[in-house]
mmCIF file of C-alpha atoms and ligand atoms in Angstrom:
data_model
loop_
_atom_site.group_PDB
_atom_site.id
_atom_site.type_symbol
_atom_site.label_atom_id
_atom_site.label_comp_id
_atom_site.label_asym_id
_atom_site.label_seq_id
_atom_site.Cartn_x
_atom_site.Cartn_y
_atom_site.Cartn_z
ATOM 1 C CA UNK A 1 100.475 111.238 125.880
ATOM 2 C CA UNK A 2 100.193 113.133 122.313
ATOM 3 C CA UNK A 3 97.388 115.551 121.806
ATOM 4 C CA UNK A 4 95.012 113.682 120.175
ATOM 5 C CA UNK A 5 92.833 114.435 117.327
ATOM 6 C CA UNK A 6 90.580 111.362 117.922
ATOM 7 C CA UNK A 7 88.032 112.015 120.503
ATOM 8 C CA UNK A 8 88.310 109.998 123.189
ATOM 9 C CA UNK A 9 85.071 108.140 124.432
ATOM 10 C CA UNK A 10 84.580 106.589 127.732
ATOM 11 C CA UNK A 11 85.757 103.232 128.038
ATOM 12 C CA UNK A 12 82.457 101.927 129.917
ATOM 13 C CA UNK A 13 82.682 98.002 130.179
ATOM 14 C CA UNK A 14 86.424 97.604 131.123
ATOM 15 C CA UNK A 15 86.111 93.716 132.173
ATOM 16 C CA UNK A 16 88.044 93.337 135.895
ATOM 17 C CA UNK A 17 90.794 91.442 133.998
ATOM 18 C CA UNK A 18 92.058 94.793 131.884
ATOM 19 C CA UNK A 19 91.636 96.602 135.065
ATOM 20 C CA UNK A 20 93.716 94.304 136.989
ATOM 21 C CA UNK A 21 96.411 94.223 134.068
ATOM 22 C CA UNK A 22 96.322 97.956 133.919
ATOM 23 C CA UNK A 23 97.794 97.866 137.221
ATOM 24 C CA UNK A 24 100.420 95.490 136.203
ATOM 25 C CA UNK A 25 101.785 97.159 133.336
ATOM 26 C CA UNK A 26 100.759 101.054 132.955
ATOM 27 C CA UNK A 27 103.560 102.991 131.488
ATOM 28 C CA UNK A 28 101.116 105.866 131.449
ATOM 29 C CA UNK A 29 102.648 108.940 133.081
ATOM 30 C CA UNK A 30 101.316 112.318 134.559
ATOM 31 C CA UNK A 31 100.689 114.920 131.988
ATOM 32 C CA UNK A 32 102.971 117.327 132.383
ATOM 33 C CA UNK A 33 102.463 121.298 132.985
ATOM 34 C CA UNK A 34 103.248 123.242 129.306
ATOM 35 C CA UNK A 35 107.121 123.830 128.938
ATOM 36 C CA UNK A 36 108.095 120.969 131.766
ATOM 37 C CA UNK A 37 109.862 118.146 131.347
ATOM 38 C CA UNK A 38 108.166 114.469 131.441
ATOM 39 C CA UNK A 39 111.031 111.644 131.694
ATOM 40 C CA UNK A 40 109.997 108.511 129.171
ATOM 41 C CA UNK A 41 110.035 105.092 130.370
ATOM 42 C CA UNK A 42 112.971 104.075 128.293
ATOM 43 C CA UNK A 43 115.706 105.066 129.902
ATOM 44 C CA UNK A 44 115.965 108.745 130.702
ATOM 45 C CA UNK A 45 115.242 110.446 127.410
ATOM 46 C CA UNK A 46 113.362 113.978 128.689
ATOM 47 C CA UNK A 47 110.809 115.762 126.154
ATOM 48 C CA UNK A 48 109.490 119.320 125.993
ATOM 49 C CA UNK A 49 105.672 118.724 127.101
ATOM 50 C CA UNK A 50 104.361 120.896 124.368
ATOM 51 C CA UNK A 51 106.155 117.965 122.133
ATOM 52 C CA UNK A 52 104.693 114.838 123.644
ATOM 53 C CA UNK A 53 105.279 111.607 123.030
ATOM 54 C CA UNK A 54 102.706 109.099 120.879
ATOM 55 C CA UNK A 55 101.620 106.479 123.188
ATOM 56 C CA UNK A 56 101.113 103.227 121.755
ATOM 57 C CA UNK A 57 100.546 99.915 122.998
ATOM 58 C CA UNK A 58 102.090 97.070 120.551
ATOM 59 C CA UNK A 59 101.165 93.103 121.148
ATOM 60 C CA UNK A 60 103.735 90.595 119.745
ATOM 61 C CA UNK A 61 102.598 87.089 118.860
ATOM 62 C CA UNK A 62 105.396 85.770 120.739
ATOM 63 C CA UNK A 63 109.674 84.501 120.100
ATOM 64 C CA UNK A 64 108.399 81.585 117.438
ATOM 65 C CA UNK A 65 111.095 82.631 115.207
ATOM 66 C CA UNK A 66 113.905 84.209 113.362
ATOM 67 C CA UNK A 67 111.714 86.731 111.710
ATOM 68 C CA UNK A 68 110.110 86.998 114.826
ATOM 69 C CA UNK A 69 112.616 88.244 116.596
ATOM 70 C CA UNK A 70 113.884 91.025 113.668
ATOM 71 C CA UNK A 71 110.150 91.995 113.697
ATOM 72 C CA UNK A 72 110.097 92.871 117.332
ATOM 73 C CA UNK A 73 113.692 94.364 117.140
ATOM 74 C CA UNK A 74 112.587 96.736 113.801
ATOM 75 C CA UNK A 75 109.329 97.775 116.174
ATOM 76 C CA UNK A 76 111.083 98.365 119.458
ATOM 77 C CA UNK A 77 114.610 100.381 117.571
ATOM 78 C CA UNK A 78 111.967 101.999 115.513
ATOM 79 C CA UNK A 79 108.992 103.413 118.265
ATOM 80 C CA UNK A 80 111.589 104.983 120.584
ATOM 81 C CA UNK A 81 111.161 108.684 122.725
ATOM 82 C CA UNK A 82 114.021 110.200 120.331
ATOM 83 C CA UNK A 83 111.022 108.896 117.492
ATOM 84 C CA UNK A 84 108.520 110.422 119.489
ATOM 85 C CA UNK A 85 106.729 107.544 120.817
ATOM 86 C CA UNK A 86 106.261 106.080 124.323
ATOM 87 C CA UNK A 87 106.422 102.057 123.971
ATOM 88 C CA UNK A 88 104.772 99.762 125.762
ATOM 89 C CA UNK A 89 105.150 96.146 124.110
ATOM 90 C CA UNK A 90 103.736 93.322 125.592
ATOM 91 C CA UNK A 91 104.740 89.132 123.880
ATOM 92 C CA UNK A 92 101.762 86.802 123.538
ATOM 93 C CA UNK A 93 103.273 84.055 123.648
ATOM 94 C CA UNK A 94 101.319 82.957 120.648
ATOM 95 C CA UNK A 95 98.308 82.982 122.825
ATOM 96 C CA UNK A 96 94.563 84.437 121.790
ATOM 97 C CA UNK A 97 93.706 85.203 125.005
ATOM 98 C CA UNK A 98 97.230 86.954 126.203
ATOM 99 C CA UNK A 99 96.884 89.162 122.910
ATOM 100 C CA UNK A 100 93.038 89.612 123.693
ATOM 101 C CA UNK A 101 94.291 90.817 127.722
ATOM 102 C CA UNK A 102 96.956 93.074 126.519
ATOM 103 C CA UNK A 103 94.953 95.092 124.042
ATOM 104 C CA UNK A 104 92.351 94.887 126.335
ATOM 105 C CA UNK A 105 95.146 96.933 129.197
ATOM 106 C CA UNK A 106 95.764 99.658 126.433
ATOM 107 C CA UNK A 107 92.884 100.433 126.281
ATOM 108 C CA UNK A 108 92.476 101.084 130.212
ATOM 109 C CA UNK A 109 95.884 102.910 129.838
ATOM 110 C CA UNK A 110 93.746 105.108 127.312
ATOM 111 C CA UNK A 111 97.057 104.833 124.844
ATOM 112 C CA UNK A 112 97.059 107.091 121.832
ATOM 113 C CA UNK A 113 97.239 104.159 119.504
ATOM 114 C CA UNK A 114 97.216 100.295 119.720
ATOM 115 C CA UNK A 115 99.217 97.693 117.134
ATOM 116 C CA UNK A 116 99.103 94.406 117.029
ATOM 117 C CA UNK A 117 100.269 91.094 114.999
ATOM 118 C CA UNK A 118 97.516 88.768 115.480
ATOM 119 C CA UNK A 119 98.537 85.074 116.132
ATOM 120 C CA UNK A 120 95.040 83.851 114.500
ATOM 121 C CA UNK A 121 92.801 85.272 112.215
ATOM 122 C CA UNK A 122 89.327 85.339 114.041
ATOM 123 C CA UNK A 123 87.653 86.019 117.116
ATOM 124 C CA UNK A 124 88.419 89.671 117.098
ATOM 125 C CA UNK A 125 85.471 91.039 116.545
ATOM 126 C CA UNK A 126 84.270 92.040 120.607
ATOM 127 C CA UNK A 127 88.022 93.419 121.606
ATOM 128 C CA UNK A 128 88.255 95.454 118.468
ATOM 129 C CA UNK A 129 84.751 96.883 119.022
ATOM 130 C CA UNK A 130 86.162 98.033 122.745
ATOM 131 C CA UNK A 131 88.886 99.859 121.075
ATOM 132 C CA UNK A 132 86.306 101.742 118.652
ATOM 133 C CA UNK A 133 83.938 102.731 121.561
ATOM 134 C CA UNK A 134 86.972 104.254 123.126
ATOM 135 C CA UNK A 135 87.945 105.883 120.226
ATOM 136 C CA UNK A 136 91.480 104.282 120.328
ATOM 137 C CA UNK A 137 92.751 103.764 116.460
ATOM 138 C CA UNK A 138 94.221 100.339 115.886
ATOM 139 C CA UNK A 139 97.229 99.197 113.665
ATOM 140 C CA UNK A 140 97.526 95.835 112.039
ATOM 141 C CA UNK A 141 101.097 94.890 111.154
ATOM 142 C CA UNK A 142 102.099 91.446 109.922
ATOM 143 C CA UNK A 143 98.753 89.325 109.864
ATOM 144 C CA UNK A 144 95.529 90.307 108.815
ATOM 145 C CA UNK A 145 92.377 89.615 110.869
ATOM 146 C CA UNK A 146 89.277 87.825 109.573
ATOM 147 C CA UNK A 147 86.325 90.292 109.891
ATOM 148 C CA UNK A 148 83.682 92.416 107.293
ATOM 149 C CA UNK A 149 83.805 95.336 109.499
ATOM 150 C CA UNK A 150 87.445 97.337 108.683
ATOM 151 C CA UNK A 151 86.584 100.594 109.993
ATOM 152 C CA UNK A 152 87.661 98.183 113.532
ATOM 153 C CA UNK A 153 91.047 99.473 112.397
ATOM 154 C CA UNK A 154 93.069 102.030 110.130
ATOM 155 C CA UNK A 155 95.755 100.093 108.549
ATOM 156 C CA UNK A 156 97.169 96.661 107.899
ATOM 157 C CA UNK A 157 101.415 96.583 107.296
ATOM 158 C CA UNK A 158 102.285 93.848 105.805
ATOM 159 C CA UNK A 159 103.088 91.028 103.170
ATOM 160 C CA UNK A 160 100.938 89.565 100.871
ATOM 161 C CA UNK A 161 101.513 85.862 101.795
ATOM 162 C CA UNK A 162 99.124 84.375 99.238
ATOM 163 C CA UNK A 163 101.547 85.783 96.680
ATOM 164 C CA UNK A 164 104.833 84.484 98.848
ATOM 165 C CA UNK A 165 102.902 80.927 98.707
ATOM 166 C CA UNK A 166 102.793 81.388 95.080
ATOM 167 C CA UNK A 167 106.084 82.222 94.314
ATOM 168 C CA UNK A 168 107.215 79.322 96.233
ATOM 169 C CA UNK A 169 104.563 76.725 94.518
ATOM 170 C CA UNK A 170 105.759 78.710 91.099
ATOM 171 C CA UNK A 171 109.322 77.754 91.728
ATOM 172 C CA UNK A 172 108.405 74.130 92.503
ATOM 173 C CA UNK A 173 106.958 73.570 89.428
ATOM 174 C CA UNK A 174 109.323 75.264 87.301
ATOM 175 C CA UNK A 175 111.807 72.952 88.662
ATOM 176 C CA UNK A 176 110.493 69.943 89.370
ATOM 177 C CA UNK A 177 107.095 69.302 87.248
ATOM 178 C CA UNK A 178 107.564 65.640 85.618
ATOM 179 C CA UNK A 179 109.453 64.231 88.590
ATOM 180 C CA UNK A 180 106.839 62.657 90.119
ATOM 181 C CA UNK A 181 107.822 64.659 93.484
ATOM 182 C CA UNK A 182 106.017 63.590 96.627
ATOM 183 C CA UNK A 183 105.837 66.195 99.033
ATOM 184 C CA UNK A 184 105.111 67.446 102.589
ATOM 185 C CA UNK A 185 103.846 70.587 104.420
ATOM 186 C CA UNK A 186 105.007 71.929 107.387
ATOM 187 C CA UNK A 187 102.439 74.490 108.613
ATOM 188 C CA UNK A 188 102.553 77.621 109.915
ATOM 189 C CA UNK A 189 100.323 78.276 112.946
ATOM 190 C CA UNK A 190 96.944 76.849 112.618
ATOM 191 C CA UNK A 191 94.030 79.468 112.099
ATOM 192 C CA UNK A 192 96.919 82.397 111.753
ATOM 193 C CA UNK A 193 96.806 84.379 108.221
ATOM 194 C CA UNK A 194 100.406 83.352 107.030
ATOM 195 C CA UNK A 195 99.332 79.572 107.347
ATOM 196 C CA UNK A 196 96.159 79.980 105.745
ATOM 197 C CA UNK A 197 97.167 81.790 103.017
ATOM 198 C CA UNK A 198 100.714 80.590 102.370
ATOM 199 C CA UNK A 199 99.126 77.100 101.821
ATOM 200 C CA UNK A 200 96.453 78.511 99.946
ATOM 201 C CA UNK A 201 99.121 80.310 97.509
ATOM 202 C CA UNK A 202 101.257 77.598 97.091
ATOM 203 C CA UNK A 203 98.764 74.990 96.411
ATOM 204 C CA UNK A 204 97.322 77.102 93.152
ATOM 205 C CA UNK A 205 100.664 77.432 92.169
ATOM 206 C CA UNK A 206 101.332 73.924 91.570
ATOM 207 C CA UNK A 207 97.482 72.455 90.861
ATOM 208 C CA UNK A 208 97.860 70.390 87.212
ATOM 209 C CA UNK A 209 101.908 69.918 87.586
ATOM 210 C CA UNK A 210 102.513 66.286 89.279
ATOM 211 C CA UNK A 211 103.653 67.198 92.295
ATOM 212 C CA UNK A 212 101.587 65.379 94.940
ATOM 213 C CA UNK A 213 101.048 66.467 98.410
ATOM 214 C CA UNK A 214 101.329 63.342 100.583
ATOM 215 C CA UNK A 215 100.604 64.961 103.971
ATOM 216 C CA UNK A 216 100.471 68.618 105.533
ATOM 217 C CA UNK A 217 100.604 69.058 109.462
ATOM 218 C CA UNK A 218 101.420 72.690 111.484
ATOM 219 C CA UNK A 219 104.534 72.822 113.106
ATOM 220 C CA UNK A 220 103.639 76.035 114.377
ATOM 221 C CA UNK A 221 106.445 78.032 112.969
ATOM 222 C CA UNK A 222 109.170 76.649 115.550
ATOM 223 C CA UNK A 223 112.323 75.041 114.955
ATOM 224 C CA UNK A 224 111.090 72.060 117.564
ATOM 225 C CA UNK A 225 108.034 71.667 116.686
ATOM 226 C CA UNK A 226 109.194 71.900 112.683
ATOM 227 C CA UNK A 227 111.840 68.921 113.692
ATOM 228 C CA UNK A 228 109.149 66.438 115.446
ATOM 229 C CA UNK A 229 106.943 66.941 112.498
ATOM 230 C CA UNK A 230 109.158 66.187 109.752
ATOM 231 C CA UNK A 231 110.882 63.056 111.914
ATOM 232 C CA UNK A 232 106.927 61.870 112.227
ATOM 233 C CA UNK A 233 107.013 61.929 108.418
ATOM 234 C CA UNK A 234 110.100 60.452 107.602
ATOM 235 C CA UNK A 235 109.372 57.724 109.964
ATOM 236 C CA UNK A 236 105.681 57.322 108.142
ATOM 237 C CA UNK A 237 106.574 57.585 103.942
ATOM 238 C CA UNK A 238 108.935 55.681 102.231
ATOM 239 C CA UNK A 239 109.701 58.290 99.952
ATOM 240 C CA UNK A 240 109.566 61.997 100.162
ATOM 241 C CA UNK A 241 111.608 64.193 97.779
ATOM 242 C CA UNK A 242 109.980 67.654 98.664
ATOM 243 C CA UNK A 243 109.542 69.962 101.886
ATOM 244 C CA UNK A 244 107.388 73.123 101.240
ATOM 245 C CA UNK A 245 107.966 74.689 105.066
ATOM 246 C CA UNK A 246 105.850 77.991 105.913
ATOM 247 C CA UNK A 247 108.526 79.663 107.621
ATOM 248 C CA UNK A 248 112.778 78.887 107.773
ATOM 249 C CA UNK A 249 112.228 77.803 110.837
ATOM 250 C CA UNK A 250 110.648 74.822 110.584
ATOM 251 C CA UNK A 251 112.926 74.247 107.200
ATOM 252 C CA UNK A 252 115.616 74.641 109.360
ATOM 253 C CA UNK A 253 114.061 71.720 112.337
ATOM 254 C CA UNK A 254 113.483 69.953 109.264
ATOM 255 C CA UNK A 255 116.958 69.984 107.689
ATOM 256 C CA UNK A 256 118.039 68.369 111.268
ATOM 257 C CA UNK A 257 115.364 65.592 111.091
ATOM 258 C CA UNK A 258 116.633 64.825 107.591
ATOM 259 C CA UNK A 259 120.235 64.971 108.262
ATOM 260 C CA UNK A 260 119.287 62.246 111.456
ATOM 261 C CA UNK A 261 117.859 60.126 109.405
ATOM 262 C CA UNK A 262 121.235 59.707 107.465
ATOM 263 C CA UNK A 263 120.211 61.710 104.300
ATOM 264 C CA UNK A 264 121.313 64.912 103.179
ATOM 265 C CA UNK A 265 118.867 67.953 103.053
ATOM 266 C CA UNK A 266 118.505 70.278 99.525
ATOM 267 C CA UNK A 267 119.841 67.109 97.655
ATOM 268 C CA UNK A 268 117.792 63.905 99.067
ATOM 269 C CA UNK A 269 115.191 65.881 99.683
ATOM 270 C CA UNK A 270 114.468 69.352 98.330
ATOM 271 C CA UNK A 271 113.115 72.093 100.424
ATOM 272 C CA UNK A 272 111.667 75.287 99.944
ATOM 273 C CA UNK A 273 110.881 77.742 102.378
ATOM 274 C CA UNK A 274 109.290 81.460 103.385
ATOM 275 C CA UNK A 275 111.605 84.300 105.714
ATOM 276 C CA UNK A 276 114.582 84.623 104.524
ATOM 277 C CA UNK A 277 116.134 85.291 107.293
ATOM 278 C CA UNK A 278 120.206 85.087 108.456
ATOM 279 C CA UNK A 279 120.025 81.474 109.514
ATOM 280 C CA UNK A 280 117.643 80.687 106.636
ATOM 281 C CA UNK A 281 119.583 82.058 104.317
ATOM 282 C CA UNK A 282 123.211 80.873 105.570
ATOM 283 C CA UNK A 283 121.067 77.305 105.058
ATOM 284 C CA UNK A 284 120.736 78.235 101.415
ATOM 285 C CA UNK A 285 123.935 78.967 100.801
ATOM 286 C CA UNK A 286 124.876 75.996 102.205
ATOM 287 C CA UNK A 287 122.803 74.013 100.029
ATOM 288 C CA UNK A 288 120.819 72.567 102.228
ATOM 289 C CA UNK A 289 117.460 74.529 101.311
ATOM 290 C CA UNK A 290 116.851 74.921 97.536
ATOM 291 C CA UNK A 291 114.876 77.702 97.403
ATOM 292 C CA UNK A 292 113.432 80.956 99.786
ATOM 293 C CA UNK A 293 111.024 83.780 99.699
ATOM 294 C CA UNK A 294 111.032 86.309 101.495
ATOM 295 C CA UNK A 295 108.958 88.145 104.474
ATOM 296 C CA UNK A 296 110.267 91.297 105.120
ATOM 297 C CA UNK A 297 109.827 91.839 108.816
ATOM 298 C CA UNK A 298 111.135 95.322 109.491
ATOM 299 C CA UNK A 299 107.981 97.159 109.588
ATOM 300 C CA UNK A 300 108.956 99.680 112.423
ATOM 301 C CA UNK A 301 109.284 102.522 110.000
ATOM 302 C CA UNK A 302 106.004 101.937 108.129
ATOM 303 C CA UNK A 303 104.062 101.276 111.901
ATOM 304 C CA UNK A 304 105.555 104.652 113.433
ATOM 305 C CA UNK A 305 104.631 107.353 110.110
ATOM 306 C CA UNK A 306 100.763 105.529 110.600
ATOM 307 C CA UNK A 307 100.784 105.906 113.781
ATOM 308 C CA UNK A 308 101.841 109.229 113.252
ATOM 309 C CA UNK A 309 99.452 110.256 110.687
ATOM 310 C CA UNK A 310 96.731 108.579 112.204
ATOM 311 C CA UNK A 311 97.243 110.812 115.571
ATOM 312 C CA UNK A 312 97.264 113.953 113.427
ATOM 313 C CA UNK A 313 94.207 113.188 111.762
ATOM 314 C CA UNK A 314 95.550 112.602 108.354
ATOM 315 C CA UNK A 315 94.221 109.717 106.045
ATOM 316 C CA UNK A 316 96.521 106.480 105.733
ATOM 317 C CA UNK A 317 96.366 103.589 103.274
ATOM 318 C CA UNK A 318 93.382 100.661 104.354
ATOM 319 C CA UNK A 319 96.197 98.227 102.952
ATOM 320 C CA UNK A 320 99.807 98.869 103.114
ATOM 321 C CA UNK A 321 101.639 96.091 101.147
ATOM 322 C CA UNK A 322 105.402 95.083 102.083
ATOM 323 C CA UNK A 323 107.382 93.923 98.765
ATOM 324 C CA UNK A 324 109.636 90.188 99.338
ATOM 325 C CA UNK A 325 112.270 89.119 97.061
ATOM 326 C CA UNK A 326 113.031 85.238 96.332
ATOM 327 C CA UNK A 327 116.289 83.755 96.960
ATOM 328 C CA UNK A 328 118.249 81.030 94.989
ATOM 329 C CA UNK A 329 121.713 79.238 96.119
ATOM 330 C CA UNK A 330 123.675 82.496 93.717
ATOM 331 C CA UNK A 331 121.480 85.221 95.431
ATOM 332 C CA UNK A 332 121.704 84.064 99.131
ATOM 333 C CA UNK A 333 125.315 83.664 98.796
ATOM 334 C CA UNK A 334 125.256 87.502 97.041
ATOM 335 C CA UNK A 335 123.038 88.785 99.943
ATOM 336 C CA UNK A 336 124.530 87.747 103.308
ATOM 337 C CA UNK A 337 126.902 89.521 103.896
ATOM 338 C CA UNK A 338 124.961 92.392 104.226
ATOM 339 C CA UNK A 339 121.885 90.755 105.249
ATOM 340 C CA UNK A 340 119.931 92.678 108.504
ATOM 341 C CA UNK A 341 118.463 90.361 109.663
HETATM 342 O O1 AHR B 401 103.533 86.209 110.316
HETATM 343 C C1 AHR B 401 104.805 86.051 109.793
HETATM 344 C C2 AHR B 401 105.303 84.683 110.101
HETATM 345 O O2 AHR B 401 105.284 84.469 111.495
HETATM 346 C C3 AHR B 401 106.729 84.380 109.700
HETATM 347 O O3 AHR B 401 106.837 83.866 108.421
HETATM 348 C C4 AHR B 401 107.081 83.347 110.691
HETATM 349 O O4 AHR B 401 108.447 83.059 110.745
HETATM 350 C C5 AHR B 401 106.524 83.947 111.912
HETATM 351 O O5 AHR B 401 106.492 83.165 112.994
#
């Protein structure tokens, strides 16, 4: 564990659940005398003890998705022992109460620094307050959380997805104002910030063109779920000429549920979507979605230098924006072949 220059309180009301997780996942190790050698817990890497590693704890909303999965990749290539930092990530399963548990372990580990991605926006409040009273700084990557009170954390990484909603609701119009388009929403996650504000964004965008939304249901930002939702709609209108999905994911379940139905996605029925990522974008260049923006999701670089300003002491940005492009048929077909993720 780094030498910290947050002063660590004690953690008084550990509830017996963090206890009994503690148990089940510590990575903490013995401190080590001055000039020995600690081994991390990934795999053998040895450290000088007078250059300790940064502890931090990191909680995943889950495997929903493409991005998903380059989000957890940039965090776990990017927060290694050769980085100076001692991992320990835990998946959510996009569950409250697993994210709520895991943060809850950190802070019984007594981790230098916690991060998390929050699957919903509220009901933070008592966990973050736990993390405060035992002096343990907190990291917000991804998704915001709903609360007055931001001295219960240091930073927020991430887009702004009220703008990516706008682009996307921009694009719409510019292309298809005085078509009469009827059009569905598949939603993100309900109660989680990209949902929220992605619909929020896009539906400015496109107030006073004539594109009507007929109907607007979560499919939870999965490929299966994405797939049953749009085959409930197809089955339900007559006539749908627009898809505005949250995430490629659900574009992507959607494209399948489209193609079922005998029609033929990006041409029958438009879609636009928010990601960009590989699969996404091979879709685009295929034709089959008209339009993406993106979400960059490698914000391992920007989560380690916080973390390790934050553990020095220094001051870091309240709000640390990540910039997205936008994507046409030309540019996806431009950018895949060296596309990261
Ligand atoms: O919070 C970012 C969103 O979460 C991504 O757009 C989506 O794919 C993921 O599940």
């Amino acid at each position: 564990m780094a030498r910290k220059m947050w002063m660590r309180g004690t953690v008084a009301a550990l509830s017996a659940t963090a206890l009994l997780a503690l148990g089940a996942c510590s990575s903490e190790q013995a401190p080590a005398a001055e000039g020995e050698e600690t081994t991390s817990d990934d795999g053998g890497e040895t450290e000088e003890a007078g250059d300790e590693l940064i502890s931090i704890g990191f909680s995943q909303v889950g495997a929903e998705s493409g991005w998903r999965a380059a989000n957890t990749k940039s965090i776990q290539d990017t927060l290694t022992a050769d980085n100076g930092f001692d991992l320990s990530f835990s998946d959510a399963q996009q569950k409250q109460e697993n994210q709520i548990q895991a943060i809850r372990s950190y802070i019984a580990q007594g981790v230098d620094v916690i991060s998390f991605s929050p699957v919903v926006e509220t009901g933070w409040g008592p966990v973050l307050e736990e993390a405060k009273a035992a002096d343990i700084p907190v990291i917000l990557t991804d998704r915001a959380v709903d609360t007055e009170d931001d001295t219960l954390y240091e930073s927020f990484i991430g887009s702004d997805f009220v703008l990516e909603g706008e682009m996307a609701g921009e694009w719409a119009v510019e292309q298809y104002d005085g078509e009469g388009y009827q059009m569905v929403e598949l939603q993100g996650t309900t109660g989680s910030a990209p949902a929220i504000d992605r619909k929020e964004g896009f539906a400015d965008a496109i107030a006073g063109s004539d594109i009507e939304v007929i109907d607007s249901q979560t499919g939870n930002f999965t490929r299966t779920e994405g797939k049953q939702v749009m085959e409930g709609f197809l089955q339900k209108y007559d006539e749908i000429d627009l898809v505005f999905a949250h995430n490629d994911d659900m574009g992507l379940g959607a494209i399948e549920a489209i193609e079922a139905a005998g029609m033929t996605p990006g041409e029958d029925i438009k879609i636009i979507t928010i990601d960009a990522v590989k699969d996404g974008m091979q879709a685009l260049a295929d034709g089959k979605i008209n339009y993406i923006v993106e979400c960059n999701p490698l914000l391992g670089p920007d989560l380690a230098e916080v973390a390790q300003k934050v553990v020095a002491g220094e001051e870091v940005e309240k709000r640390i924006v990540v910039e997205d492009k936008t994507f046409d048929q030309e540019a996806a077909v431009e950018a895949l072949p060296s596309r990261e993720y």
